[in-house]
Coordinates of N, CA and C in Angstrom, one line a residue:
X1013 N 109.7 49.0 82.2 CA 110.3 47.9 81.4 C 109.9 46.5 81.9
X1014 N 109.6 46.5 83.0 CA 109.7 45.3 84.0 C 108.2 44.8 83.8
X1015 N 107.4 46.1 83.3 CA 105.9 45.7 82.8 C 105.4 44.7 82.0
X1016 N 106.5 45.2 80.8 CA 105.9 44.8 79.6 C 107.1 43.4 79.3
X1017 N 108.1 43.3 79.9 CA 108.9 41.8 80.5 C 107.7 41.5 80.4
X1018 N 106.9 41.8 81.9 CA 105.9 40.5 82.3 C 104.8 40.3 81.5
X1019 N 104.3 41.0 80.4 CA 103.6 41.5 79.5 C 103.8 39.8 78.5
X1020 N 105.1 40.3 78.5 CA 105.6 38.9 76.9 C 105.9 38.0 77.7
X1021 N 105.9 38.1 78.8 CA 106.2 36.1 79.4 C 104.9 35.8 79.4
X1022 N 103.8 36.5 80.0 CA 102.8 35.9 79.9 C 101.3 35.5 78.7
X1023 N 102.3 36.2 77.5 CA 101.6 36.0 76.1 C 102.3 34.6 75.7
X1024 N 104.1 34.5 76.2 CA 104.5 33.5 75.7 C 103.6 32.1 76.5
X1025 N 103.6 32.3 77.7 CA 102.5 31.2 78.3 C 101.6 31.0 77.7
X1026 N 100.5 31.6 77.2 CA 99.3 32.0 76.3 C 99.6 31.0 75.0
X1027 N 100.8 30.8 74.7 CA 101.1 30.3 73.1 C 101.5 28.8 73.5
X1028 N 101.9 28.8 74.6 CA 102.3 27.7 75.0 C 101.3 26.7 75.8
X1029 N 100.3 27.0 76.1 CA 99.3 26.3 76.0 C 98.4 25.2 74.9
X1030 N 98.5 25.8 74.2 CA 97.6 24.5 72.9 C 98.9 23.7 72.8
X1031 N 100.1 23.6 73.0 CA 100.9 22.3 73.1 C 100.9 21.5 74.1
X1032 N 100.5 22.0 75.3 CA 99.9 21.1 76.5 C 98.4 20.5 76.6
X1033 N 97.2 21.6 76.0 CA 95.6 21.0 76.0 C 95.4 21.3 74.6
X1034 N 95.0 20.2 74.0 CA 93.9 20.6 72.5 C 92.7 21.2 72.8
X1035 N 92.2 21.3 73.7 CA 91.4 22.4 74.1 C 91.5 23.7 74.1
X1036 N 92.2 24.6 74.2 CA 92.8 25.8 74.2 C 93.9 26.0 72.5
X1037 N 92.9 26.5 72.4 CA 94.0 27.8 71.0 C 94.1 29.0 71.1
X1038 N 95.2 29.3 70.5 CA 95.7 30.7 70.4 C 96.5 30.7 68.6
X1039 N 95.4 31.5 67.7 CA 95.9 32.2 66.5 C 96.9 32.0 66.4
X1040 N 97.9 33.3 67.3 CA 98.8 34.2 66.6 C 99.6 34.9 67.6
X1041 N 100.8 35.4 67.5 CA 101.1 35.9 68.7 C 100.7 37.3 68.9
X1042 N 100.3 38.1 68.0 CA 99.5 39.1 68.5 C 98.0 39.5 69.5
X1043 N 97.5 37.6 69.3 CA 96.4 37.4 70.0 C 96.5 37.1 71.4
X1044 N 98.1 36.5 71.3 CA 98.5 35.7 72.7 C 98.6 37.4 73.2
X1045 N 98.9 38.6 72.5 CA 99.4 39.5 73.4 C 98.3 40.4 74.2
X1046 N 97.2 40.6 73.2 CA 95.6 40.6 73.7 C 95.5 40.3 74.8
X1047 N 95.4 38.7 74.4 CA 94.5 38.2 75.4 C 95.4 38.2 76.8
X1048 N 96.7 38.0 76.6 CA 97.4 38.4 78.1 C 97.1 39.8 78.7
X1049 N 97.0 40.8 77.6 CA 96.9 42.3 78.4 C 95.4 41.9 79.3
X1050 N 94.4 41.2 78.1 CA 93.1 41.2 78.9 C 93.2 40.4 80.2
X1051 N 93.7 39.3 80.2 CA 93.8 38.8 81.4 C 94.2 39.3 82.8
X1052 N 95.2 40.2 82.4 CA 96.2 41.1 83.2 C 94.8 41.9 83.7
X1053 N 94.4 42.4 82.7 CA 93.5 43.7 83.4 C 92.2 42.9 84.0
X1054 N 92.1 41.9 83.7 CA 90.6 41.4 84.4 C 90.9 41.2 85.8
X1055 N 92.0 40.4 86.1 CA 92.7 39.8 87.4 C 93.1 41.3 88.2
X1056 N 93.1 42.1 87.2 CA 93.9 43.4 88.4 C 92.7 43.9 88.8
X1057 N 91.3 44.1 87.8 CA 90.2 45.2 88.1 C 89.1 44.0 88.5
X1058 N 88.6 43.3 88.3 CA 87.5 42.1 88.5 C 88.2 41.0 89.5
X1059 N 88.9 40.5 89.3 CA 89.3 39.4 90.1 C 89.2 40.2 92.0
X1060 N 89.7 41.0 92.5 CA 89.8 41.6 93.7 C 87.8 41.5 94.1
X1061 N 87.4 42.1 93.6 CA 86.0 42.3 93.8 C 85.2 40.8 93.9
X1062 N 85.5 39.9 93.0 CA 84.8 38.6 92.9 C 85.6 37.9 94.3
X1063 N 86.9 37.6 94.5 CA 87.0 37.4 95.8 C 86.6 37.7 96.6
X1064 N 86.2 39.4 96.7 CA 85.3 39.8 97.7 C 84.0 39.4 97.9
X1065 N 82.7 39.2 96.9 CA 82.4 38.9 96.9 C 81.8 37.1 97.1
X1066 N 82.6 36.5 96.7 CA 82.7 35.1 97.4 C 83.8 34.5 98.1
X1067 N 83.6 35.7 99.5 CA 84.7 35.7 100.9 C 83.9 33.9 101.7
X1068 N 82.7 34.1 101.7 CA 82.2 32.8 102.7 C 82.4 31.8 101.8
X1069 N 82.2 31.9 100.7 CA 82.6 30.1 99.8 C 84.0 29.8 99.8
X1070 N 85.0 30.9 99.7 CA 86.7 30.9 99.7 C 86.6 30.5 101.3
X1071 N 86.4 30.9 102.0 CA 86.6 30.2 103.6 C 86.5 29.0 103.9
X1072 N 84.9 28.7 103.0 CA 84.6 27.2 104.0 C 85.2 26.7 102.5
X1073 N 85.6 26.8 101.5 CA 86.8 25.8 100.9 C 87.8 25.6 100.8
X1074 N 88.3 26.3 102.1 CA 89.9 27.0 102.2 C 90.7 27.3 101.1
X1075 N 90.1 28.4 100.3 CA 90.5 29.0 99.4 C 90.7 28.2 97.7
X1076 N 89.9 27.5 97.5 CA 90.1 26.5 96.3 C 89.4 26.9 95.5
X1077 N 88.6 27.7 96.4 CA 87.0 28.6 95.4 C 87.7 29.7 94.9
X1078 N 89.2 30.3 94.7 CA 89.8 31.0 94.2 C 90.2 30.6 92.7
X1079 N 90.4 29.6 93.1 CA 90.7 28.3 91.4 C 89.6 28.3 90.4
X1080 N 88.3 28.1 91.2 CA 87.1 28.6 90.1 C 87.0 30.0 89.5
X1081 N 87.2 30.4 90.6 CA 87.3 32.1 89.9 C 88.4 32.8 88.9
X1082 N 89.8 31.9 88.9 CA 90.3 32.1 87.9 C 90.1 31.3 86.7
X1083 N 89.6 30.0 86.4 CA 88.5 29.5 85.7 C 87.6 30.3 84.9
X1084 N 86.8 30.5 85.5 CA 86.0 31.7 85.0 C 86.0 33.5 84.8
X1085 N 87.1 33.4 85.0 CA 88.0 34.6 84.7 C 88.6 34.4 83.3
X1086 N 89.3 33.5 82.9 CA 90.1 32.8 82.0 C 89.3 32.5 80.9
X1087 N 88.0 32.0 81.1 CA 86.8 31.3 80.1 C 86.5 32.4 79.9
X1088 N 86.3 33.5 80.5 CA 85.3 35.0 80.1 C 86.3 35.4 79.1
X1089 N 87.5 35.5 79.6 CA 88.4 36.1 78.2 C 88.5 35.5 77.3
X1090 N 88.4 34.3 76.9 CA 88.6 33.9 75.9 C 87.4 33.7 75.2
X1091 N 86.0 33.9 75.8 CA 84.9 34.9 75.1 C 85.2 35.8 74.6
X1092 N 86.2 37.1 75.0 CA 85.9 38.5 74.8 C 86.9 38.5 73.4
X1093 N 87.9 37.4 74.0 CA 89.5 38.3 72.4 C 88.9 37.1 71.1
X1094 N 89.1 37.4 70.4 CA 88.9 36.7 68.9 C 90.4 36.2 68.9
X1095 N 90.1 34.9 68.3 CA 91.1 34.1 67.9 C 91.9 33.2 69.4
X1096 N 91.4 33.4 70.6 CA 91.7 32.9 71.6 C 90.4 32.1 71.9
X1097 N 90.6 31.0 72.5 CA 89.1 29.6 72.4 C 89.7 29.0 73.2
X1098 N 88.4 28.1 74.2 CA 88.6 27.5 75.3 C 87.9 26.9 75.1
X1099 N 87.6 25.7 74.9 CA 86.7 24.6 74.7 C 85.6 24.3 75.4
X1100 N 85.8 24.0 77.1 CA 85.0 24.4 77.7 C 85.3 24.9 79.7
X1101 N 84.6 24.5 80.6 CA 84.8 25.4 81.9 C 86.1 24.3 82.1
X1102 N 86.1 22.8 82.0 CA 86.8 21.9 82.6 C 87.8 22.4 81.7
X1103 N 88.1 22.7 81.0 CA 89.8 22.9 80.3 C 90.1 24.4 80.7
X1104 N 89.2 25.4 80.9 CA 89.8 26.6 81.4 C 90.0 26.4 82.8
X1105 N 89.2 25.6 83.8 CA 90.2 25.3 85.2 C 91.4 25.2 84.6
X1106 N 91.9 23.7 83.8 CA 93.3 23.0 84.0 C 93.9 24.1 82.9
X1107 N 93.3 25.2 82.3 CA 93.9 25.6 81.3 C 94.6 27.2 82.4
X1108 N 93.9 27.6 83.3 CA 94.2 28.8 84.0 C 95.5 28.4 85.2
X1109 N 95.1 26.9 85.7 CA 96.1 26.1 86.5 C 97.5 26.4 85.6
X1110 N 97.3 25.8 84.5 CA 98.3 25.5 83.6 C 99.7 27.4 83.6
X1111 N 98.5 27.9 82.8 CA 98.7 29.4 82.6 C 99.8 30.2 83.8
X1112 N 99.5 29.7 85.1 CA 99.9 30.5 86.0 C 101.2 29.9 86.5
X1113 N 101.3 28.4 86.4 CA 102.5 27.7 86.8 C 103.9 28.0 85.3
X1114 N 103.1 28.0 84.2 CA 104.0 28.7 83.3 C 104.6 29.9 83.4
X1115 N 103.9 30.6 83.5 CA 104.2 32.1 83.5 C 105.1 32.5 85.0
X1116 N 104.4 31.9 85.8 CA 105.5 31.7 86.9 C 107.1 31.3 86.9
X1117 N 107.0 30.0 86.3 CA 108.2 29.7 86.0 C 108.8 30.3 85.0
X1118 N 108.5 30.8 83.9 CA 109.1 32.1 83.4 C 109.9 33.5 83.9
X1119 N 108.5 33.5 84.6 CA 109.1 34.7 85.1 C 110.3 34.2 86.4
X1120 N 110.2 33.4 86.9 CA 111.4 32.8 87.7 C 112.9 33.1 86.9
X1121 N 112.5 32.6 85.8 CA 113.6 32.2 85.1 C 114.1 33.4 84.6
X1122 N 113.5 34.7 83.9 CA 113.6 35.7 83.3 C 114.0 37.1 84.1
X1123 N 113.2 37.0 84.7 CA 113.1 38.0 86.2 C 114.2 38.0 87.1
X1124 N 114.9 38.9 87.5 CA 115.8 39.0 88.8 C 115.2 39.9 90.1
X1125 N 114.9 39.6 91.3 CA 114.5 40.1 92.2 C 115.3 40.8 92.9
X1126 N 115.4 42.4 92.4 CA 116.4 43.1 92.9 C 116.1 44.3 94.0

């Protein structure tokens, strides 16, 4: 249950983005639910590996080079789902920035840590 909670906070983040950047759209909420599942699964299965992979650039940037890789984590999905659009690399930085402090604070709010 506690899945699919985190499932819909983070589609509602998703929708709640094109009111913060005109750069970022999202359709519909069925797309916001897509593109959250895809996110979820990129960050669980790709994300691990690409950090691994750029372990020496995340060191000597003390870890900022993590921020690009959710960047381009974020831009790729919104290549892959239809009806989710990112205008370009510079708004999926502030748009993935954006994404994670929302969703966070949702789930703060929503979530009990029991």
């Amino acid at each position: 249950m506690r899945l699919l909670i985190t499932w819909l906070i983070n589609a509602l983040a998703l929708l709640a983005l094109p009111y913060l950047m005109h750069s970022v759209t999202v359709s519909d909420f069925p797309t916001a639910l897509v593109a959250a599942l895809f996110l979820g699964l990129v960050n669980t299965l790709i994300r691990p590996v690409l950090v691994l992979l750029t372990l020496p650039v995340t060191l000597v940037t003390m870890g900022l080079f993590i921020l690009v890789i959710n960047a381009i984590l974020f831009y790729a999905v919104a290549h892959v789902v239809e009806g989710f659009h990112v205008a370009s690399f510079g708004s999926a930085f502030v748009a993935a920035i954006l994404y994670s402090i929302i969703s966070w604070a949702l789930s703060t709010l929503i979530l009990k840590n029991d």
